[in-house]
Amino acid sequence: MTHVPRGRFVTVEGQDGAGKTTNLSVIRDTLESSGIHVVQTREPGGTPWGEALRDLVLNRHDIDIAPIAELLTIFAARAQHIHQVIEPALSSGKWVLCDRFTDATYAYQGGGRGISLDTIALLEDTVQGKLKPDLTLLFDIDIDTSNARARQRSEADRFESEQDSFKQAVRTQYLKLAKQNPQRVKVIDASRPLEQVVRAVRSQVNDFIKAVIGE
Ligand code: TMP
């Protein structure tokens, strides 16, 4: 049997309104231009069951959801996502491009909701084992600009409706993660004009591809 090299796991993070969606297609195109087979997915969600849980987490404005219940729901969706989509793709040599992953849990449930980072780390170990992203692009932007961009979009979900203090805590936690993991997490200044952001994204992704090919 021929040995297929394991694929790589690329994630995209940032506050709501940081311009992550536009850049996902840039990342995907850059990978595909190098002949890489990409499976694009998102969290919370990524499977039919996970998408149902996503809807409960994002859109039930009518329920006072306990932070720990929110956290466990997100990890339940993640466990299914890893089992059904992420692991099979990586094992078969495909690359996975995921719109958010566990860094978002540290930022939103840890920074934003105030859940202990140790609790999140325990669930991360339990659900993911050794699975961690190989490359994370963090789109960073100040709160006023991200709010202005988010306002132009459809109805706000439970996180977009939060106070600025919550959003600031999310941003701070994201930047802390980037500082702690400089090899993996690359911060992209998303307040610049789009063409500059796109150039920075292409450059980071191409550097990563070169490093993988050179391994
Ligand atoms: P988005 O996919 O449109 O960015 O929305 C997903 C929302 O879910 C976003 O506001 C961040 C939030 N979220 C968490 O709170 N924790 C998580 O672990 C993940 C993956 C997302």
Coordinates of C-alpha atoms and ligand atoms in Angstrom, one line a residue:
M1 CA 0.0 0.0 0.0
T2 CA 1.4 3.5 -0.9
H3 CA 1.9 5.8 2.0
V4 CA -0.1 9.1 1.7
P5 CA 1.5 12.0 3.6
R6 CA -0.8 13.5 6.2
G7 CA -2.5 16.8 5.1
R8 CA -2.1 20.0 7.0
F9 CA -4.6 21.8 9.2
V10 CA -5.0 25.5 8.5
T11 CA -7.4 27.7 10.5
V12 CA -8.6 31.2 10.2
E13 CA -9.5 33.3 13.3
G14 CA -10.5 36.9 14.3
Q15 CA -13.2 39.0 15.8
D16 CA -16.5 39.3 13.9
G17 CA -16.2 41.8 11.2
A18 CA -12.4 41.3 10.7
G19 CA -12.8 40.3 7.1
K20 CA -12.1 36.6 7.6
T21 CA -14.7 35.4 5.1
T22 CA -13.3 37.3 2.1
N23 CA -9.9 36.0 2.9
L24 CA -10.9 32.3 3.2
S25 CA -11.3 32.2 -0.6
V26 CA -7.9 33.8 -1.0
I27 CA -6.3 31.2 1.2
R28 CA -8.1 28.4 -0.6
D29 CA -7.1 29.7 -4.1
T30 CA -3.5 30.1 -2.9
L31 CA -3.4 26.4 -1.7
E32 CA -5.2 25.1 -4.7
S33 CA -2.8 26.9 -7.1
S34 CA 0.0 24.8 -5.5
G35 CA -1.9 21.6 -6.4
I36 CA -3.1 21.1 -2.8
H37 CA -6.5 19.3 -2.4
V38 CA -8.5 21.5 0.1
V39 CA -11.5 20.6 2.3
Q40 CA -13.0 23.8 3.5
T41 CA -15.2 23.7 6.6
R42 CA -16.2 25.8 9.6
E43 CA -16.9 25.9 13.4
P44 CA -19.1 25.7 15.2
G45 CA -20.6 23.3 12.6
G46 CA -19.0 21.5 9.7
T47 CA -21.3 18.4 9.9
P48 CA -25.1 18.3 9.7
W49 CA -25.3 17.6 13.5
G50 CA -22.8 20.3 14.3
E51 CA -24.6 22.8 12.1
A52 CA -27.8 22.1 14.2
L53 CA -25.8 22.8 17.4
R54 CA -24.3 26.0 15.7
D55 CA -27.8 27.3 15.3
L56 CA -28.6 26.7 19.0
V57 CA -25.4 28.4 20.1
L58 CA -25.6 31.4 17.7
N59 CA -29.2 32.2 17.3
R60 CA -31.2 31.3 20.5
H61 CA -31.4 34.9 21.8
D62 CA -34.5 33.9 23.8
I63 CA -32.5 31.6 26.2
D64 CA -30.1 32.6 28.9
I65 CA -27.6 29.9 27.9
A66 CA -25.1 29.1 30.8
P67 CA -21.5 29.8 29.6
I68 CA -20.5 26.2 30.5
A69 CA -23.4 24.8 28.4
E70 CA -22.3 27.0 25.5
L71 CA -18.7 25.7 25.9
L72 CA -19.8 22.0 26.0
T73 CA -22.0 22.4 23.0
I74 CA -19.2 23.9 21.0
F75 CA -16.9 21.0 22.0
A76 CA -19.6 18.5 21.2
A77 CA -19.9 19.9 17.7
R78 CA -16.1 19.9 17.5
A79 CA -15.8 16.2 18.5
Q80 CA -18.2 15.2 15.7
H81 CA -16.4 17.5 13.2
I82 CA -13.1 15.9 14.0
H83 CA -14.5 12.4 13.8
Q84 CA -16.5 12.9 10.6
V85 CA -14.6 15.5 8.5
I86 CA -11.2 16.7 9.8
E87 CA -9.4 13.5 10.7
P88 CA -10.6 11.5 7.6
A89 CA -9.5 14.4 5.4
L90 CA -6.0 14.8 7.0
S91 CA -5.4 11.1 7.0
S92 CA -6.2 10.9 3.3
G93 CA -3.6 13.6 2.5
K94 CA -6.1 16.4 2.0
W95 CA -5.5 19.8 3.7
V96 CA -8.3 21.2 5.9
L97 CA -9.1 24.9 5.8
C98 CA -11.3 25.6 8.8
D99 CA -13.1 28.9 9.5
R100 CA -12.4 29.1 13.3
F101 CA -11.3 26.3 15.7
T102 CA -10.3 26.1 19.3
D103 CA -8.5 29.4 19.4
A104 CA -12.0 30.9 19.1
T105 CA -13.0 29.0 22.2
Y106 CA -10.1 30.4 24.2
A107 CA -11.0 33.9 22.9
Y108 CA -14.8 33.9 23.1
Q109 CA -15.6 31.4 26.0
G110 CA -12.3 32.1 27.8
G111 CA -11.7 35.8 27.2
G112 CA -15.3 36.8 26.5
R113 CA -17.3 34.7 28.9
G114 CA -14.6 34.4 31.5
I115 CA -14.4 30.5 31.6
S116 CA -11.1 29.3 33.1
L117 CA -8.5 28.6 30.4
D118 CA -7.6 25.4 32.3
T119 CA -11.1 24.1 31.8
I120 CA -10.9 24.8 28.1
A121 CA -7.5 23.1 27.9
L122 CA -8.9 20.0 29.6
L123 CA -11.7 19.7 27.0
E124 CA -9.2 20.5 24.2
D125 CA -7.0 17.6 25.3
T126 CA -10.0 15.3 25.7
V127 CA -11.6 16.0 22.4
Q128 CA -8.6 16.7 20.2
G129 CA -5.8 14.5 21.6
K130 CA -2.8 15.6 19.6
L131 CA -4.8 17.4 16.9
K132 CA -3.8 21.1 16.7
P133 CA -3.8 23.5 13.7
D134 CA -0.5 23.6 11.8
L135 CA -1.1 27.2 10.6
T136 CA -3.5 29.8 12.0
L137 CA -4.1 33.2 10.4
L138 CA -5.5 35.7 12.9
F139 CA -7.2 38.7 11.4
D140 CA -6.8 41.5 13.9
I141 CA -8.8 44.7 13.9
D142 CA -9.8 47.4 16.4
I143 CA -13.3 47.2 17.8
D144 CA -14.7 50.3 16.2
T145 CA -13.8 49.2 12.7
S146 CA -15.0 45.7 13.2
N147 CA -18.3 47.0 14.6
A148 CA -18.8 49.2 11.6
R149 CA -18.1 46.3 9.3
A150 CA -20.4 43.9 11.2
R151 CA -23.2 46.4 11.1
Q152 CA -23.2 46.3 7.3
R153 CA -24.0 42.5 7.5
S154 CA -27.1 40.6 8.3
E155 CA -28.7 40.2 11.7
A156 CA -26.3 40.0 14.7
D157 CA -25.8 36.6 16.3
R158 CA -25.4 36.1 20.1
F159 CA -21.7 37.1 20.0
E160 CA -22.1 40.0 17.6
S161 CA -24.7 41.4 20.0
E162 CA -22.3 41.5 22.9
Q163 CA -21.0 44.6 24.5
D164 CA -17.7 46.2 23.3
S165 CA -16.0 45.1 26.6
F166 CA -16.7 41.4 25.6
K167 CA -15.3 42.1 22.1
Q168 CA -12.2 43.7 23.6
A169 CA -11.7 40.7 25.8
V170 CA -12.0 38.4 22.8
R171 CA -9.4 40.5 20.9
T172 CA -7.0 40.6 23.9
Q173 CA -7.2 36.8 24.3
Y174 CA -6.6 36.2 20.6
L175 CA -3.5 38.4 20.7
K176 CA -2.2 36.6 23.8
L177 CA -2.6 33.3 21.9
A178 CA -0.6 34.7 19.0
K179 CA 2.2 35.8 21.3
Q180 CA 2.3 32.4 23.0
N181 CA 2.3 30.5 19.7
P182 CA 4.4 32.7 17.3
Q183 CA 5.4 29.8 15.1
R184 CA 1.8 28.7 14.4
V185 CA -0.3 31.9 14.7
K186 CA 0.4 34.7 12.2
V187 CA -1.3 38.0 12.9
I188 CA -2.7 39.8 9.9
D189 CA -3.5 43.5 10.4
A190 CA -7.0 43.6 8.9
S191 CA -7.6 47.3 9.3
R192 CA -5.5 48.0 6.1
P193 CA -7.1 48.3 2.7
L194 CA -8.2 44.9 1.3
E195 CA -5.6 44.5 -1.4
Q196 CA -2.8 44.9 1.2
V197 CA -4.5 42.3 3.5
V198 CA -4.8 39.9 0.6
R199 CA -1.1 40.4 -0.3
A200 CA -0.2 39.6 3.3
V201 CA -2.4 36.5 3.4
R202 CA -0.9 35.1 0.1
S203 CA 2.6 35.7 1.4
Q204 CA 2.0 33.9 4.7
V205 CA 0.3 30.9 3.0
N206 CA 3.0 30.6 0.3
D207 CA 5.7 30.7 3.0
F208 CA 4.0 27.9 4.8
I209 CA 3.6 25.8 1.7
K210 CA 7.3 26.3 0.9
A211 CA 8.2 25.2 4.5
V212 CA 6.0 22.1 4.2
I213 CA 7.4 21.1 0.8
G214 CA 10.9 21.6 2.0
E215 CA 10.4 19.2 5.0
Ligands
TMP1 P1 -18.7 33.0 12.2 O1 -18.4 31.7 11.8 O2 -19.7 33.7 11.4 O3 -17.5 33.9 12.5 O4 -19.5 32.9 13.6 C1 -19.2 32.0 14.6 C2 -19.4 32.7 15.9 O5 -19.2 31.7 16.9 C3 -18.4 33.8 16.2 O6 -19.1 34.9 16.8 C4 -17.5 33.2 17.2 C5 -18.3 32.1 17.9 N1 -17.5 31.0 18.4 C6 -17.3 30.8 19.7 O7 -17.8 31.6 20.5 N2 -16.5 29.8 20.1 C7 -15.9 28.9 19.3 O8 -15.2 28.0 19.7 C8 -16.2 29.1 17.9 C9 -15.5 28.1 16.9 C10 -16.9 30.1 17.4

